[in-house]
Amino acid sequence: MNKDILIENKDNILDIRFNRPESRNAITREMFESLLTVLEKCKEDHELRAIFLSGEGDAFSAGGDVKDMASKEDTSSLEEKTNSLRRIMGVSELLYTLPIPTISIINGAAAGAGFAISLACDMRIATENAKFVTAFSKIAFSGDFGGSYFLTKIIGSAKARELFYLSEAIDGKKANDLGIVNSLVNSTEIDDYTKNLKNKFRNLAPI
């Protein structure tokens, strides 16, 4: 497994943690591929009660690692590039469609694809240190990884358009007020809160 993603299954709760704190957990192509592999296997694991997604250090994820993508020569055709992008965006589709509850724990920045991936989860728990930004308009990209779809479903079209067009960062409290996150938890209490939430999922009916 990719060392940049930490995977732990403890008593049928799967922890997936982005492990590149030095780059604010920016996601490389290899990390996306590892995520796809893990989530695909989850479809066949009927013992799992929940999947928790988080980031090491002081960020959830700064999104796709643009430097990593730019550093690799790509001679593939437009069709091949399109198919490749569609493949890795399957991460969001799996998080959204898996018959297992998915929960993202957001302790810092969630930007671009990182924000979109958190939106694909069934629940989002944030601390006061969380920062959310769509970011795509700042680099002349359209929103990918399902971000515009999920955000529109969660907060409505008008506000979602505003966040995508203007790409302004919002903090955990604002995200909570808008209904983007399910709970806003003090950063000093987030570990205990997450532990208790995991126990609740362990004790629920398996289906």
Coordinates of C-alpha atoms in Angstrom, one line a residue:
M1 CA 0.0 0.0 0.0
N2 CA 1.1 3.6 -0.7
K3 CA 3.0 5.0 2.4
D4 CA 1.2 8.3 1.7
I5 CA -2.1 6.7 2.8
L6 CA -2.5 5.0 6.1
I7 CA -5.0 2.2 6.3
E8 CA -6.2 0.6 9.5
N9 CA -9.2 -1.7 10.1
K10 CA -10.0 -1.8 13.8
D11 CA -13.0 -3.8 14.9
N12 CA -14.7 -3.3 11.5
I13 CA -14.1 0.4 11.4
L14 CA -11.9 1.4 8.5
D15 CA -9.6 4.4 9.0
I16 CA -8.1 6.0 5.8
R17 CA -5.7 8.8 6.5
F18 CA -3.8 11.0 4.0
N19 CA -0.2 11.0 5.2
R20 CA 1.6 13.9 3.5
P21 CA 1.5 16.5 6.2
E22 CA 4.5 18.3 4.7
S23 CA 2.4 19.1 1.6
R24 CA -0.9 19.6 3.5
N25 CA -1.9 16.1 2.3
A26 CA -2.0 17.0 -1.4
I27 CA -3.1 13.9 -3.3
T28 CA -0.8 12.4 -5.9
R29 CA -2.0 10.1 -8.7
E30 CA -0.5 7.1 -6.8
M31 CA -2.6 8.0 -3.8
F32 CA -5.8 8.2 -5.9
E33 CA -5.0 4.8 -7.3
S34 CA -4.5 3.4 -3.8
L35 CA -7.8 4.9 -2.6
L36 CA -9.6 3.3 -5.5
T37 CA -8.1 -0.1 -4.6
V38 CA -9.1 0.2 -1.0
L39 CA -12.6 1.4 -1.7
E40 CA -13.2 -1.2 -4.3
K41 CA -12.3 -3.9 -1.8
C42 CA -14.8 -2.3 0.7
K43 CA -17.7 -3.3 -1.6
E44 CA -17.0 -6.9 -0.8
D45 CA -16.4 -6.5 2.9
H46 CA -19.7 -7.2 4.6
E47 CA -18.3 -6.8 8.1
L48 CA -17.4 -3.1 7.8
R49 CA -19.5 -0.8 9.8
A50 CA -18.1 2.6 8.7
I51 CA -15.2 4.2 6.8
F52 CA -13.5 7.3 8.3
L53 CA -11.4 9.6 6.1
S54 CA -9.0 12.1 7.7
G55 CA -5.6 13.8 7.2
E56 CA -2.4 13.7 9.2
G57 CA -1.1 17.0 10.5
D58 CA -3.0 20.3 10.3
A59 CA -4.9 19.7 7.0
F60 CA -7.5 17.3 5.6
S61 CA -6.3 17.7 2.0
A62 CA -5.2 20.6 -0.1
G63 CA -6.5 18.7 -3.2
G64 CA -4.8 17.2 -6.1
D65 CA -1.0 17.6 -6.1
V66 CA -0.6 19.9 -9.1
K67 CA 3.3 19.9 -8.8
D68 CA 3.3 16.1 -8.9
M69 CA 1.1 16.1 -12.0
A70 CA 3.2 18.8 -13.7
S71 CA 6.5 17.0 -13.0
K72 CA 5.5 13.9 -15.0
E73 CA 5.7 13.9 -18.8
D74 CA 2.4 12.8 -20.3
T75 CA 2.3 11.9 -23.9
S76 CA -1.1 10.2 -23.8
S77 CA -4.0 11.3 -26.1
L78 CA -6.8 13.6 -25.0
E79 CA -9.1 10.5 -24.9
E80 CA -6.6 8.6 -22.7
K81 CA -6.3 11.6 -20.4
T82 CA -10.1 11.9 -20.1
N83 CA -10.5 8.3 -19.3
S84 CA -7.7 8.4 -16.7
L85 CA -9.3 11.4 -15.0
R86 CA -12.7 9.7 -15.0
R87 CA -11.1 6.7 -13.4
I88 CA -9.5 8.5 -10.4
M89 CA -12.7 10.5 -9.9
G90 CA -14.3 7.1 -9.2
V91 CA -13.0 7.8 -5.6
S92 CA -15.8 10.3 -5.1
E93 CA -18.4 7.9 -6.7
L94 CA -17.4 5.1 -4.4
L95 CA -17.5 7.2 -1.3
Y96 CA -21.0 8.3 -2.2
T97 CA -22.4 5.0 -3.4
L98 CA -20.8 2.4 -1.0
P99 CA -23.4 0.6 1.1
I100 CA -21.2 1.6 4.1
P101 CA -21.4 4.9 6.0
T102 CA -18.5 7.2 5.0
I103 CA -17.4 10.0 7.4
S104 CA -14.8 12.7 6.8
I105 CA -13.0 14.3 9.8
I106 CA -11.8 17.7 8.7
N107 CA -9.2 19.3 11.0
G108 CA -7.8 21.9 8.6
A109 CA -7.7 22.8 5.0
A110 CA -10.0 21.0 2.6
A111 CA -9.5 22.5 -0.8
G112 CA -10.3 21.6 -4.4
A113 CA -10.5 17.8 -4.8
G114 CA -9.9 17.5 -1.1
F115 CA -13.1 19.5 -0.5
A116 CA -15.0 17.5 -3.1
I117 CA -13.9 14.2 -1.6
S118 CA -15.2 15.3 1.8
L119 CA -18.5 16.3 0.2
A120 CA -18.8 12.8 -1.3
C121 CA -18.9 11.3 2.2
D122 CA -22.2 10.7 4.0
M123 CA -21.1 12.9 7.0
R124 CA -18.6 15.6 7.7
I125 CA -17.2 16.5 11.1
A126 CA -15.1 19.6 11.3
T127 CA -13.1 21.5 13.9
E128 CA -12.9 25.3 14.3
N129 CA -9.6 25.0 12.4
A130 CA -11.2 23.7 9.3
K131 CA -11.0 25.7 6.1
F132 CA -13.1 24.9 3.0
V133 CA -12.4 26.3 -0.5
T134 CA -13.4 25.1 -3.9
A135 CA -10.2 26.6 -5.4
F136 CA -10.9 25.5 -9.0
S137 CA -11.6 28.9 -10.5
K138 CA -8.3 30.2 -9.2
I139 CA -6.4 27.7 -11.5
A140 CA -8.9 27.9 -14.4
F141 CA -10.2 24.4 -13.8
S142 CA -13.9 23.4 -13.7
G143 CA -14.9 21.7 -10.5
D144 CA -14.1 18.0 -10.6
F145 CA -14.5 15.0 -8.3
G146 CA -18.2 15.7 -8.1
G147 CA -17.8 18.8 -6.0
S148 CA -20.4 21.0 -7.8
Y149 CA -22.9 18.1 -7.7
F150 CA -22.5 17.3 -4.0
L151 CA -22.3 20.9 -2.9
T152 CA -25.5 21.8 -4.8
K153 CA -27.3 18.9 -3.2
I154 CA -26.2 19.9 0.3
I155 CA -26.6 23.7 0.3
G156 CA -28.6 24.5 -2.8
S157 CA -27.7 25.9 -6.2
A158 CA -27.3 29.6 -5.5
K159 CA -24.8 29.3 -2.6
A160 CA -22.9 26.5 -4.3
R161 CA -22.4 28.7 -7.4
E162 CA -21.2 31.5 -5.2
L163 CA -18.6 29.2 -3.6
F164 CA -17.4 27.9 -6.9
Y165 CA -17.4 31.2 -8.8
L166 CA -15.7 33.3 -6.1
S167 CA -13.6 30.5 -4.6
E168 CA -13.6 32.2 -1.2
A169 CA -12.5 30.2 1.8
I170 CA -14.9 29.6 4.6
D171 CA -14.1 28.4 8.1
G172 CA -15.6 25.5 10.1
K173 CA -18.3 27.8 11.8
K174 CA -19.5 29.1 8.4
A175 CA -19.5 25.6 6.9
N176 CA -21.6 24.5 9.9
D177 CA -24.0 27.4 9.5
L178 CA -24.4 26.6 5.8
G179 CA -25.1 22.9 6.6
I180 CA -21.9 21.6 4.9
V181 CA -20.8 19.9 8.0
N182 CA -22.9 17.8 10.4
S183 CA -21.1 18.8 13.6
L184 CA -18.5 21.4 14.6
V185 CA -16.3 20.1 17.3
N186 CA -13.5 21.8 19.3
S187 CA -10.1 20.7 18.1
T188 CA -9.2 19.6 21.6
E189 CA -12.1 17.2 21.7
I190 CA -12.1 15.9 18.1
D191 CA -10.2 12.7 19.0
D192 CA -12.7 11.7 21.7
Y193 CA -15.6 12.7 19.6
T194 CA -14.4 10.6 16.7
K195 CA -13.7 7.6 19.0
N196 CA -17.3 7.8 20.4
L197 CA -18.7 8.1 16.9
K198 CA -16.9 5.0 15.8
N199 CA -18.3 3.1 18.7
K200 CA -21.8 4.2 17.8
F201 CA -21.3 2.8 14.3
R202 CA -19.9 -0.4 15.7
N203 CA -23.1 -0.9 17.7
L204 CA -25.5 -0.3 14.9
A205 CA -27.3 -3.0 12.9
P206 CA -24.9 -4.3 10.2
I207 CA -27.3 -3.5 7.3

